Tab-separated table of C-alpha atoms in Angstrom:
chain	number	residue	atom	x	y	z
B	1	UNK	CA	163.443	164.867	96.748
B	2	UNK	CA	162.489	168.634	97.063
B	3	UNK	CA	164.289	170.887	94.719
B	4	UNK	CA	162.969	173.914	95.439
B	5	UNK	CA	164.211	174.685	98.947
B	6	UNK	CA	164.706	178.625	99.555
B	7	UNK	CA	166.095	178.746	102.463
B	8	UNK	CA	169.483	179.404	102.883
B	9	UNK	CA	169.748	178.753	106.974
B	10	UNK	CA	173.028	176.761	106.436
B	11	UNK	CA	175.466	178.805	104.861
B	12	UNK	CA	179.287	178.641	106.102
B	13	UNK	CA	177.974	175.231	108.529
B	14	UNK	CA	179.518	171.821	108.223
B	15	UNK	CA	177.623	168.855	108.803
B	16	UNK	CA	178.406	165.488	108.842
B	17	UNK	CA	175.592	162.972	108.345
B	18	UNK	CA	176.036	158.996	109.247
B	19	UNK	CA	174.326	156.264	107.090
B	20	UNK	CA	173.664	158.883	104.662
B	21	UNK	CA	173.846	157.461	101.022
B	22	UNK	CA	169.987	156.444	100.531
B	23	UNK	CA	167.045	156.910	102.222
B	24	UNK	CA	166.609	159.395	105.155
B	25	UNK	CA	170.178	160.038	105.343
B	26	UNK	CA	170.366	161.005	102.165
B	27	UNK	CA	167.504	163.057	102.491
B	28	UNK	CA	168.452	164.966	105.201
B	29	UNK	CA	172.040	165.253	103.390
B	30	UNK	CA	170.681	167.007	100.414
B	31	UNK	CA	168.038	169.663	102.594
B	32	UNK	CA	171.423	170.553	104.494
B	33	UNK	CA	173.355	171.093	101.073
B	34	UNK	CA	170.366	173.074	99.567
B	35	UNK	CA	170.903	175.440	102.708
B	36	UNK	CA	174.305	176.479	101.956
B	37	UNK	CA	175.756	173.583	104.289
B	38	UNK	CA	179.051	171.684	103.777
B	39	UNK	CA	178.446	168.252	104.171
B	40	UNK	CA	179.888	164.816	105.146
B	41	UNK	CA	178.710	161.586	103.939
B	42	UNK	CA	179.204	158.237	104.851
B	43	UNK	CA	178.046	154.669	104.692
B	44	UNK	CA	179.607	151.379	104.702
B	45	UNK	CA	180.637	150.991	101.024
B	46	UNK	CA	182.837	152.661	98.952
B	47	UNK	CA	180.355	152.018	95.871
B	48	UNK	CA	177.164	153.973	97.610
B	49	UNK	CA	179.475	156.870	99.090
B	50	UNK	CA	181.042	157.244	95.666
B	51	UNK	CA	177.628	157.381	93.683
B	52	UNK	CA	175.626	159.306	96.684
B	53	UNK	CA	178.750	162.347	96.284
B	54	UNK	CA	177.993	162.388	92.326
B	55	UNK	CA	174.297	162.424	93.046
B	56	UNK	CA	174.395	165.516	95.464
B	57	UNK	CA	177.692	167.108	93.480
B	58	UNK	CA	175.434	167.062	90.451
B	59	UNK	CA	172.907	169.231	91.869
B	60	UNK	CA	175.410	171.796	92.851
B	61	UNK	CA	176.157	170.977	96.622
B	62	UNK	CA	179.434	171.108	98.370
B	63	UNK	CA	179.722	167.369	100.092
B	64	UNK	CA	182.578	165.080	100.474
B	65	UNK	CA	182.165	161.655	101.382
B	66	UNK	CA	184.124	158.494	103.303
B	67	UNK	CA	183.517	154.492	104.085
B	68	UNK	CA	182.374	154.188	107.871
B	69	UNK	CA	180.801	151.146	109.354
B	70	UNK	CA	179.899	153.035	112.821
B	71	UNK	CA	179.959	150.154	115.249
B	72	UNK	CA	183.145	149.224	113.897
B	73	UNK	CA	185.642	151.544	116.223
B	74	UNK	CA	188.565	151.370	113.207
B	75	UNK	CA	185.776	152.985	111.106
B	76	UNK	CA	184.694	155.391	113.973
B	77	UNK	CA	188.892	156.659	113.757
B	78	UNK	CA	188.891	157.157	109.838
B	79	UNK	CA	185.265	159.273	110.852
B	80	UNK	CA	187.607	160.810	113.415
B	81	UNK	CA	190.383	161.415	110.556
B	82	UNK	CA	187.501	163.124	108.922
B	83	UNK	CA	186.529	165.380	111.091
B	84	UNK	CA	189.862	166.299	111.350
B	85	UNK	CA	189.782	166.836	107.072
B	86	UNK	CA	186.566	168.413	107.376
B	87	UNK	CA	188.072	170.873	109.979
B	88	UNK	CA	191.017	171.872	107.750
B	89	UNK	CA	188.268	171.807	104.686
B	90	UNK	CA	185.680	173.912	105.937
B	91	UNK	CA	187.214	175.755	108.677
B	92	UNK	CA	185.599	173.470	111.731
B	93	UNK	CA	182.130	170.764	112.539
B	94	UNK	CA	178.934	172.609	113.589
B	95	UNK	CA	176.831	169.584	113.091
B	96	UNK	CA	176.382	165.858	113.611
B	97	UNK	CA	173.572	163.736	112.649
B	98	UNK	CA	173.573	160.577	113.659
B	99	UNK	CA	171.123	158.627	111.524
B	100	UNK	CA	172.763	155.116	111.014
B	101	UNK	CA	170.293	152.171	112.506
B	102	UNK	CA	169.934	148.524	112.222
B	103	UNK	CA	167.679	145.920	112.195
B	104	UNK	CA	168.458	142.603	111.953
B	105	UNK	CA	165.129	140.586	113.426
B	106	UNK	CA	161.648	140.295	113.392
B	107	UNK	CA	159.198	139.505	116.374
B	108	UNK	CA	158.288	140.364	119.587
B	109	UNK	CA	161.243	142.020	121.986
B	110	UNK	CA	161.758	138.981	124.213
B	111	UNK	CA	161.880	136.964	121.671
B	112	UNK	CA	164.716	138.353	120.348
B	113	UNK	CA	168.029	136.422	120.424
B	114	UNK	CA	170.979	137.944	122.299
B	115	UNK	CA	173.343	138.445	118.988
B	116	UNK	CA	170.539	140.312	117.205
B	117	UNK	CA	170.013	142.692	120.237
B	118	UNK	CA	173.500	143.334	120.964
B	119	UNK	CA	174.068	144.502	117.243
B	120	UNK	CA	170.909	146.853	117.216
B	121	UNK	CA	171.906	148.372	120.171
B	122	UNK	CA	175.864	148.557	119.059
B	123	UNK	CA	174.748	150.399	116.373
B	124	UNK	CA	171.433	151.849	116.756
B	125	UNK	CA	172.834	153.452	120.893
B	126	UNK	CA	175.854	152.988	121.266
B	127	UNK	CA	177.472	154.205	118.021
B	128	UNK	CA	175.025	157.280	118.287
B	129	UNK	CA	176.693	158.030	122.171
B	130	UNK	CA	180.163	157.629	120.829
B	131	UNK	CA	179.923	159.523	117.881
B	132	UNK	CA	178.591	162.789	119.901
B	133	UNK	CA	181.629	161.897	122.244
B	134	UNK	CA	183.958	162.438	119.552
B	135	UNK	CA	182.552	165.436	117.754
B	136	UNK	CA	182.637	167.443	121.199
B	137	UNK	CA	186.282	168.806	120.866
B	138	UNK	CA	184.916	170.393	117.333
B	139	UNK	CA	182.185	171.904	118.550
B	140	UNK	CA	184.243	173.612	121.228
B	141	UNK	CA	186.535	175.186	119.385
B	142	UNK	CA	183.449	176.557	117.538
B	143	UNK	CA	181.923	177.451	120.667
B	144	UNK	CA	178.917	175.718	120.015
B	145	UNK	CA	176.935	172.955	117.572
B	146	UNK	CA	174.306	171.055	116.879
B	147	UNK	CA	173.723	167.209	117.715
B	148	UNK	CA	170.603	165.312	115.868
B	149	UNK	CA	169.986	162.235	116.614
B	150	UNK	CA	167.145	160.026	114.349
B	151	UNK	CA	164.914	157.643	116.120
B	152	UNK	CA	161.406	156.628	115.650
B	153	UNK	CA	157.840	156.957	116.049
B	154	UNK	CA	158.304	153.602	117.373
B	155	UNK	CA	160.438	154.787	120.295
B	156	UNK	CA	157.202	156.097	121.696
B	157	UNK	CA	154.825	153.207	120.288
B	158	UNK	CA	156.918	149.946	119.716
B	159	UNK	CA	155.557	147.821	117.133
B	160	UNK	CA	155.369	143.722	117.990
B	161	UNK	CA	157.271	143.073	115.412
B	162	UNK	CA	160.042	145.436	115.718
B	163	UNK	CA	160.646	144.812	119.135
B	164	UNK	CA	164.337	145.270	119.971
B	165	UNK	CA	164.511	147.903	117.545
B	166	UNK	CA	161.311	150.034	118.978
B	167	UNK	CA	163.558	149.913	122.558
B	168	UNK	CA	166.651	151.085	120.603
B	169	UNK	CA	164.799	153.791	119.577
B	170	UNK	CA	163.280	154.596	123.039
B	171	UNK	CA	167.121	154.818	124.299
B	172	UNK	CA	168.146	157.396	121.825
B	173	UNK	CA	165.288	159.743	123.397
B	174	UNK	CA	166.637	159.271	126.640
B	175	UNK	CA	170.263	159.889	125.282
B	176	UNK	CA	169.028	163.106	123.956
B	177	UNK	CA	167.669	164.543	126.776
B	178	UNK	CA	170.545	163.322	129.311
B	179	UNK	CA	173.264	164.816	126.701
B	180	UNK	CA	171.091	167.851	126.000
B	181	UNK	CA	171.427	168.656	129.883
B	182	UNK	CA	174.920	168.083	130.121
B	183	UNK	CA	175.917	170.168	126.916
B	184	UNK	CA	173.692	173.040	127.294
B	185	UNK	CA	176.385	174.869	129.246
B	186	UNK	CA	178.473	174.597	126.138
B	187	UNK	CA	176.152	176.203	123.737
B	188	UNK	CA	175.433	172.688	122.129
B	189	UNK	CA	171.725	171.720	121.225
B	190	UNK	CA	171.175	168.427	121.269
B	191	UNK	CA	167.977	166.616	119.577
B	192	UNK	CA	166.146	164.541	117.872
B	193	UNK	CA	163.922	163.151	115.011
B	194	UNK	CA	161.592	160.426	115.411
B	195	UNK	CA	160.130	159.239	111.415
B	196	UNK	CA	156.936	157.529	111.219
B	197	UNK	CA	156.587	154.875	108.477
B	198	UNK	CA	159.418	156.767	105.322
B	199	UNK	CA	159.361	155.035	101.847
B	200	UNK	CA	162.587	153.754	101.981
B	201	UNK	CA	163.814	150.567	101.338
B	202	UNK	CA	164.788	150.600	105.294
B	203	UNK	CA	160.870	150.309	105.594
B	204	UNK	CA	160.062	148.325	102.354
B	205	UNK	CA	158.727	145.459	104.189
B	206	UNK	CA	155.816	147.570	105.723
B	207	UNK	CA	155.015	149.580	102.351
B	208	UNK	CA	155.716	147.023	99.674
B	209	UNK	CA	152.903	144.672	99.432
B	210	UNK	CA	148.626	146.014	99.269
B	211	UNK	CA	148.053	144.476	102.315
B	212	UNK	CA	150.718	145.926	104.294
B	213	UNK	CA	150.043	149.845	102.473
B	214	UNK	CA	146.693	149.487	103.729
B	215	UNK	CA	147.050	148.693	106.994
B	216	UNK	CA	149.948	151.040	107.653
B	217	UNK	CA	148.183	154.077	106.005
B	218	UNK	CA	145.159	153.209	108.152
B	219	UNK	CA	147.303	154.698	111.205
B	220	UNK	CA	148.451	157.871	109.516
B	221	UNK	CA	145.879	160.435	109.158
B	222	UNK	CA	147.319	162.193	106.669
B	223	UNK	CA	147.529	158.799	104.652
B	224	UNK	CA	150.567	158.993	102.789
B	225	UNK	CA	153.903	157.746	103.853
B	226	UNK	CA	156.873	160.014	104.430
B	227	UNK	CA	159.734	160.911	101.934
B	228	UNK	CA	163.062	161.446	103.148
B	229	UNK	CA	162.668	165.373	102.014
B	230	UNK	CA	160.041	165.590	104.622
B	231	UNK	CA	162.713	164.309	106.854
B	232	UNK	CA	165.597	166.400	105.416
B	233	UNK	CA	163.194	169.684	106.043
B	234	UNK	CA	162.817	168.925	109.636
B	235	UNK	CA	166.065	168.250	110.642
B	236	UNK	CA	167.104	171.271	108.486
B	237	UNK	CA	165.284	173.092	111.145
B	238	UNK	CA	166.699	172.156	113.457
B	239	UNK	CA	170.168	172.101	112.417
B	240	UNK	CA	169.796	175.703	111.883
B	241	UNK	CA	169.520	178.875	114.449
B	242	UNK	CA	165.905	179.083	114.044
B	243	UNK	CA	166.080	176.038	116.671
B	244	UNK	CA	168.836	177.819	119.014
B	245	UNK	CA	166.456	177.935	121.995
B	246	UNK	CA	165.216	174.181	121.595
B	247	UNK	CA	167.455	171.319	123.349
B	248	UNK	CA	166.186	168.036	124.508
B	249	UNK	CA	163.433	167.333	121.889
B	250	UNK	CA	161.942	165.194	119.643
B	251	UNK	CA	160.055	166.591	116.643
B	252	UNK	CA	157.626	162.974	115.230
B	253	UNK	CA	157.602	163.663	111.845
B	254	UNK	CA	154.897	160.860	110.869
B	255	UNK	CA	152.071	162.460	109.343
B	256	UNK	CA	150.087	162.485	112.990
B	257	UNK	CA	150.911	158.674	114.282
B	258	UNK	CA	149.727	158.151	117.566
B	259	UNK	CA	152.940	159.208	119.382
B	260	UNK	CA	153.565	161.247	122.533
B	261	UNK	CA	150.942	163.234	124.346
């Protein structure tokens, strides 16, 4: 991860980030702390939310962290007991990203069984919708925040074999634009990221083995895979008010994927 970040966009912000003890969240939890951000971390065991606060503590950033399983709505309260620690913390919430995702099947999207698409879309949707719900009140009494929802370059070109989870993805874009509408009034910007193909081990199946790496970095032009630091950057942005006139969005961050026109 990048440890030379200059920017300083973030100062006096809170953030709390979802699924964010490896990988992208983590990522995207460190750019916000090397910007002068407070920042929330969670994930769904103690262990990883213990070692992921030493990690970022270690390099100087102010983060606290909590267990949260987001589809779980006892978990979703103690994230609601944080906000409420993170408000008498830091002095209020001015922004949410909602990275955590799921994916427990393989294969073509009707071919998917009904328990494996009502979890992706418990917690890949429908935690995502809640979570916004609950972080509104915050916002307000800052007059204003920022929502950032992570999806995938999928969402715009589903892949065979990630079927469910490619239309998961395609929700969240739609949830993004419909909340970015209905917020705007209320000086919230609401958007999102869409990865391409990240080497994490979320995506260790497609960069693992030769055969896979080849074929995958056959579709990105700039033939490398993505690091969650490139993802942490972009979201960065648009956590910050360099982004204050942008609602509704996606920014693909995939190295130039075939995505949207």
């Amino acid at each position: 991860m990048n440890n030379s970040v200059q920017c300083r966009r973030l100062v006096g912000k809170t953030a709390i980030v979802t699924a964010s003890t490896d990988g992208i969240g983590l990522g995207i939890a460190q750019r916000l702390g090397q910007e002068g951000a407070n920042v929330v971390i969670s994930s769904r065991k103690q262990k990883n939310v213990d070692a992921a606060v030493e990690k970022l503590k270690a390099k100087g950033l102010k983060v606290v962290g909590i267990t949260c399983h987001v589809a779980k709505a006892e978990d979703r309260q103690k994230l609601q007991k944080l906000y409420e620690h993170a408000e008498a913390t830091f002095g209020g919430i001015d922004i949410l990203i909602s990275n955590a995702a799921t994916n427990p099947t393989m294969g073509a999207v009707l071919d998917c069984e009904e328990s494996a698409w009502d979890k992706i879309f418990e917690v890949n949707v429908k935690a995502s919708y809640l979570l916004a719900k609950e972080v509104l009140p915050y916002f307000n009494k800052k007059n204003g925040g920022k929502i950032i929802f992570v999806s995938s370059v999928g969402g715009y070109h589903p892949s065979e074999l990630l079927g469910a989870y490619s239309v998961s993805k395609t929700a969240l874009l739609g949830l993004t634009k419909a909340a970015a509408i209905q917020l705007a009034k209320d000086n919230i910007q609401v958007n999102c990221l869409a990865p391409g193909i990240v080497q994490t081990k979320f995506a260790d199946a497609l960069t693992s083995s030769e055969v896979a790496r080849s074929e995958a970095l056959f579709r990105i032009p700039l033939n490398r895979f993505g690091t969650p630091s490139d993802m942490g950057a972009a979201v960065a942005f648009l956590a910050s008010d360099d982004a204050n006139y942008i609602t509704g969005e996606t920014i693909v961050v995939a190295g130039g994927m075939a995505s949207k026109l």
